[in-house]
Amino acid sequence: MEIAQILSNAIIVAAIYGLIAVAVSITWSSLGLINLGYGFVFSFAGYWAWLTAQHLSEWPPLIAAAGILGGAVGGVIICLVVFIPLHDKPNFTTRGMIGTLAISLIGSQALLMQFGPRAKSLPELFGSWQVDVAGMALTSDKIGIVLCSALMLGVVVIWMKGSRRGLEIRAMMMNPHAASIVGIGIRSTGIYVMALTGAMAGLASVLLSQTYYIAPFSGLTPLIKGVSIALCGGLGSVQGAVIAAMMLGLTEAATSRFLGGQYVLITQFLVIIMILIVRPHGISGLLDKAREQ
Amino acid sequence: MTEVLKIDGLSAGYGPLRVIHDLDLVIWPGERLGIVGLNGHGKTTLIYAIAGLTGWQRGSILLNGEQIGRTRSQGAGRYTHQIVRKGLAIMPQGDEIFTGLTVEEHLDSGAFTREAWRDRKTRKERVLDLFEPLRKLMKTPVGRLSGGERRMVSIGRGLMTDAKLYLVDEPSLGLAPKLGQSVMEALLAIDLEDSAMFIAEQNVALLEGRVDRVIGMHAGKLKGEASTTLGIG
Amino acid sequence: MTETQPGKLQPITWHNPLEPWGADQGNPELTSVAQPDAGDVWRANTAYKAKTYKVGRLKHYVIWSNHGRRLWRRWRWWPTRRNVLQIRGLYNRKTLKAEKKIQDRRPIYWAVCLALLAIGPFVFPASMYNTLLSAGTIFGVFAAINVCWTLILGTASIFTLASYAVVGVAAFVTTYLSMQWGLPWYTLPVGGAFIGLVMGGVIAIPALRLDGFYYALLTLGLNELCRVFFTTTKAFGSASGGLYGADSFIPDSWSPVAQSLLSYYSAFGLLLATLFLFRFINGKRLGRVLRMAPEKREAFAEACGVDYRRARIIIFVLTSAALGFIGGFYATLYRGTAFSIFSFDTVLLGLAMVTIGGIGKAEGAILGTLVVIFLDKVLIGLGPARLFLIGMIMLGVVLFTNNGYFGIKKQFNAWRDKKRGEWRSMRSEKGGEALPEEATERDNKDEVYFLRFDKMQRDFLKTLICPEIIEEHRRQPLGQHSAALERLLMYFRRAPMDDKYALQRNAETGRYKIIAFSGQRGVSPRVVEDREYDTIGDGYHAIFVRRVHDLMEA
């Protein structure tokens, strides 16, 4: 009973942060860009969804779509401002990372100036009903969050495996130079990747706003958690990110159950550091050899 | 008949190094051209210059009458994909492959145009007819293949689109002589129709008498046109 | 034909010297076509065509006169043998005078800038005195932190984002200890240094295993961990905005201005101390060892016997102790700390400070801190736009410079060298001239010069060719010609024997055919064309036209 409760909480946490982790992971491995601007993308997408809910309609799919679209736009902004000018310059990795941080600073200040520091909340997307499964109460938002993020992840994975663009992205992960020889444009692929990962962050934002609020700086914690999960799973690996998300979600749920909420980060970081000391490239960081030329 | 490739006054290099000096070259449809030269005399750089991958370059390069050369001194590789889409297939030297993709995905990655992507099945069949050993390796990641198989994959990838010009860089490099021979056989067996093929090679014996023209390359310039069979132009 | 055209010489008229004695054949007088100036061709061929700019690469050293006897006497940094400003004594080769020049001007700049900071409180405008003084204090502390951080980022090349976390932890723990046990103010920095040492040791463990950006992301999380831990722990005043109440060295009995002045100068002293630390780590053995092992060449350095990992960790731990010291100092200076030291914005601002000036340089860290603190603390009236502005500056610096403000010079020099190399290699021309590669391979350098001369001569002769000349040759293939035609024929006659044209007379028909010599003894000439000419004059002219054609083609 209790274990089931912990597990369900773990899965929900994993579902949301896993989305960001996979986004960070894909960006790093295909573009070589450590994107710390997802915090901004997160809030940006949240505000899009909020504006839609305020001015257009409160129809849930529309709000979710607005969030996803906003995230994609935010990702493309980062791509145009940071990735495209910098990708063939010296010290790209450091400068790219600092550039995304600068964007997150600028963006959150701009949001703060535009919308003020007060938090906004979205309407409930999944209604408010409950299902009892094996004696355990599952609320609608929990089910909705897990289903949506699983759907998104599934779509992304299938798209990456099956489509031509996905093949291009995967080819660029392995060997960017050979990719350009084959006819894959680094810049155009960069835009696809950033739009895709931004959309994932946007969806995570909409989902997380079911439990929290939308504020100019609300993207920070999800970003840090997502980055930690991506790190732990091994940058560049989707499966690794999913496994790590599950592990950290489990840690979080178990810690808040047995030790108390304020120890969550401590136990999580202990777990992350342990994993990284045992496997410096994360749980399944097999791909980074190709990136660390 | 328009030339497949017409290079006029091409110079290219990397930073202060000038590798290719005022080079002129014409390749006609249906022609197989061999470029022979020692290491470091600019064969690979010539291929890279055609694809826009060198540090800087100037001079005119016409691919099927379309200008793809430009005077530029930065952005190596920035426009390569556009050039490649205009009908260039590059089969690079060494292992420029995507280690994690399977052979099948690898061949698919060569079919980047919309039409090629649509009928990639038949194209793959065509490549497999040429490289029979790949047929049972389709699901294997390329990273696990041997050197000869990798070379076959890399050449097969180039054959997946309707390129006007195939640029083959050192197909026999690093392979056992027998394997190199068979890779070369496969290249010669390809039906060119109205496209052309450009093979850069160190080993003259592999090319002699089997391609239409052999041109020597020395210190960034082409030397002589030892025309063997075809006398167009 | 007498008037002078620009760029063309006067036509040369030839008078037959034998004319007064009656020459039965030949012309009494011949006027040549107007010839272009051969000097034009020379100038065009020898001109320096690359566009030049008046930007020199000479370093403009300050040169003083010196006494010959004192040429080798220098100031030295006591007690070392190190030369102050690296002054070099030398003799001017032209004037034969003794001179001395400064090769390293950086100490002068440092002294001037630090002196400006030292006299700052006396020149601040009265209207903003308090703002500037408190901003100056914050600047001193943050510059000290950033210099230490630069030491880790640049010298040790460990990309950590947890420096502010170390400072914050040291500050909080010392404040707590001071409040609990009543520790006096002078123990706080020392205690902070100890805490920093311990923390540095703990954080350094993952740095041994993780590389580059994995570590950066991990430390980002670590920072967040510290923030959450301190804001949620009751002992550290989770309810209020921070923990205050530590013992301070600033006497309460002093006037507010005197208190601010004391804190300003103590922060300034802290900055000086950190700069010395930077100098003694970066400029001494550890820094030099690590300069042998730059990023991506670690394996090579290791093969040379450089234990770069150990050096990095030592620097990391030492600098962490220094950061802890600064944390303790911060606690005594402000009697405590706010939670904002752990916030993500602080890390971002710190990163902005370090990047704007340039990572890896102490002057970069100080300049960046100055810019950011000025925007953030002095221009308070701008509101949230300050951070926006800082972000824009940071983004601009990252987009346009490789390594901040102090990297611009190096970047510009590298760019200029690249451009220069490209221009130089694009400059060599087509046609006859030997390329540098070939020139070095030829043993007989006369050939190289001959090729160059020959190209110029052909360029000149091409300018002479015009219908008049061809018509003149057709009229009279042999005999005295005008000067221009004579020059042309002279060049044709001098051609080497291989592939030189000749006429072959068919003995039966008496007609002429053009042939070309093989240039080799025993190899018969080849027939150039099947056409036959009736007279020898027609044949001569046909050969002439053919050679003119060849000349124009070449």
Coordinates of N, CA, C and O in Angstrom, one line a residue, chain A residues 106-157:
Chain A
I106 N 18.4 37.1 -18.9 CA 17.6 38.1 -19.7 C 16.2 37.8 -19.7 O 15.3 38.6 -19.4
G107 N 15.9 36.5 -20.1 CA 14.5 36.1 -20.3 C 13.7 36.2 -19.0 O 12.6 36.7 -19.0
S108 N 14.3 35.7 -17.9 CA 13.5 35.8 -16.7 C 13.3 37.2 -16.2 O 12.2 37.5 -15.7
Q109 N 14.3 38.1 -16.4 CA 14.1 39.5 -16.1 C 13.0 40.1 -17.0 O 12.2 40.9 -16.5
A110 N 13.0 39.7 -18.2 CA 12.0 40.3 -19.1 C 10.6 39.8 -18.7 O 9.7 40.6 -18.7
L111 N 10.5 38.5 -18.3 CA 9.2 38.0 -17.9 C 8.8 38.8 -16.6 O 7.6 39.1 -16.4
L112 N 9.8 39.0 -15.7 CA 9.5 39.7 -14.5 C 9.0 41.1 -14.8 O 8.0 41.6 -14.2
M113 N 9.6 41.8 -15.7 CA 9.2 43.1 -16.0 C 7.8 43.2 -16.7 O 7.1 44.1 -16.4
Q114 N 7.6 42.1 -17.5 CA 6.3 42.1 -18.2 C 5.1 41.7 -17.3 O 4.1 42.4 -17.3
F115 N 5.3 40.6 -16.6 CA 4.2 40.0 -15.9 C 4.2 40.3 -14.4 O 3.3 39.9 -13.7
G116 N 5.3 40.8 -13.8 CA 5.4 41.0 -12.4 C 5.7 39.8 -11.7 O 5.7 38.7 -12.2
P117 N 6.1 39.9 -10.4 CA 6.6 38.7 -9.6 C 5.5 37.8 -9.2 O 5.8 36.7 -8.7
R118 N 4.2 38.2 -9.3 CA 3.2 37.4 -8.8 C 3.0 36.1 -9.6 O 3.0 36.1 -10.8
A119 N 2.8 35.0 -8.9 CA 2.7 33.7 -9.6 C 1.3 33.6 -10.2 O 0.3 34.1 -9.7
K120 N 1.3 32.9 -11.3 CA 0.0 32.6 -12.0 C -0.3 31.1 -11.9 O 0.6 30.3 -11.9
S121 N -1.6 30.8 -12.0 CA -1.9 29.4 -12.0 C -2.8 29.1 -13.2 O -3.6 29.9 -13.6
L122 N -2.6 27.9 -13.7 CA -3.4 27.4 -14.8 C -4.6 26.7 -14.4 O -4.6 26.2 -13.2
P123 N -5.7 26.7 -15.2 CA -6.8 25.9 -14.8 C -6.5 24.4 -14.8 O -5.5 24.0 -15.4
E124 N -7.3 23.6 -14.1 CA -7.0 22.2 -14.1 C -7.3 21.6 -15.5 O -8.3 21.8 -16.1
L125 N -6.3 20.9 -16.0 CA -6.4 20.4 -17.3 C -7.1 19.0 -17.4 O -7.8 18.7 -18.4
F126 N -7.0 18.3 -16.3 CA -7.5 16.9 -16.4 C -8.7 16.7 -15.5 O -9.0 15.6 -15.2
G127 N -9.4 17.8 -15.2 CA -10.6 17.7 -14.4 C -10.2 17.3 -13.0 O -9.0 17.3 -12.6
S128 N -11.2 16.9 -12.2 CA -10.8 16.5 -10.8 C -11.7 15.2 -10.5 O -12.7 15.3 -9.9
W129 N -11.2 14.1 -10.9 CA -11.9 12.9 -10.6 C -10.9 11.9 -10.0 O -9.6 12.2 -10.0
Q130 N -11.3 10.8 -9.5 CA -10.4 9.9 -8.9 C -10.6 8.5 -9.3 O -11.8 8.1 -9.7
V131 N -9.7 7.7 -9.4 CA -9.8 6.3 -9.7 C -9.2 5.5 -8.6 O -8.1 5.8 -8.1
D132 N -9.9 4.5 -8.1 CA -9.2 3.6 -7.1 C -8.7 2.4 -7.8 O -9.4 1.6 -8.4
V133 N -7.4 2.3 -7.8 CA -6.7 1.1 -8.3 C -6.1 0.3 -7.2 O -5.2 0.8 -6.5
A134 N -6.5 -0.9 -7.0 CA -6.0 -1.8 -6.0 C -6.0 -1.1 -4.6 O -5.0 -1.0 -3.9
G135 N -7.1 -0.4 -4.3 CA -7.2 0.2 -3.1 C -6.4 1.5 -2.9 O -6.2 2.1 -1.8
M136 N -5.9 2.1 -4.0 CA -5.1 3.3 -4.0 C -5.8 4.4 -4.8 O -6.2 4.1 -5.9
A137 N -5.9 5.5 -4.2 CA -6.6 6.6 -4.9 C -5.6 7.3 -5.9 O -4.6 7.8 -5.5
L138 N -6.0 7.3 -7.2 CA -5.2 8.0 -8.2 C -6.0 9.2 -8.6 O -7.0 9.0 -9.2
T139 N -5.5 10.3 -8.4 CA -6.2 11.5 -8.8 C -6.0 11.7 -10.3 O -5.1 11.2 -10.9
S140 N -6.9 12.5 -10.9 CA -6.9 12.7 -12.4 C -5.6 13.3 -12.8 O -5.0 12.9 -13.9
D141 N -5.1 14.3 -12.1 CA -3.9 15.0 -12.6 C -2.7 14.1 -12.6 O -1.9 14.2 -13.5
K142 N -2.6 13.2 -11.6 CA -1.5 12.3 -11.6 C -1.5 11.4 -12.9 O -0.5 11.3 -13.6
I143 N -2.7 10.8 -13.1 CA -2.8 10.0 -14.3 C -2.5 10.8 -15.6 O -1.8 10.4 -16.5
G144 N -3.1 12.0 -15.6 CA -2.9 12.8 -16.8 C -1.5 13.1 -17.0 O -0.9 13.0 -18.2
I145 N -0.7 13.5 -16.0 CA 0.7 13.9 -16.1 C 1.5 12.7 -16.6 O 2.2 12.9 -17.6
V146 N 1.2 11.6 -16.0 CA 2.0 10.4 -16.5 C 1.7 10.1 -17.9 O 2.6 9.8 -18.7
L147 N 0.4 10.1 -18.2 CA 0.0 9.7 -19.6 C 0.6 10.7 -20.6 O 1.2 10.3 -21.6
C148 N 0.5 12.0 -20.3 CA 0.9 13.0 -21.3 C 2.4 12.9 -21.5 O 2.9 12.9 -22.6
S149 N 3.2 12.8 -20.4 CA 4.6 12.8 -20.6 C 5.1 11.5 -21.3 O 6.0 11.5 -22.1
A150 N 4.4 10.4 -20.9 CA 4.7 9.1 -21.6 C 4.4 9.2 -23.1 O 5.2 8.8 -23.9
L151 N 3.3 9.9 -23.4 CA 2.9 10.0 -24.8 C 4.0 10.9 -25.5 O 4.5 10.5 -26.6
M152 N 4.4 12.0 -24.9 CA 5.3 12.9 -25.5 C 6.7 12.1 -25.7 O 7.2 12.2 -26.8
L153 N 7.1 11.4 -24.7 CA 8.4 10.7 -24.8 C 8.3 9.7 -25.9 O 9.2 9.5 -26.7
G154 N 7.1 9.0 -25.9 CA 7.0 7.9 -26.9 C 7.0 8.5 -28.3 O 7.7 8.0 -29.2
V155 N 6.3 9.6 -28.5 CA 6.3 10.2 -29.8 C 7.7 10.6 -30.2 O 8.2 10.4 -31.3
V156 N 8.4 11.2 -29.2 CA 9.8 11.7 -29.5 C 10.7 10.5 -29.9 O 11.4 10.5 -30.9
V157 N 10.6 9.4 -29.1 CA 11.4 8.3 -29.4 C 11.1 7.7 -30.8 O 12.0 7.4 -31.6

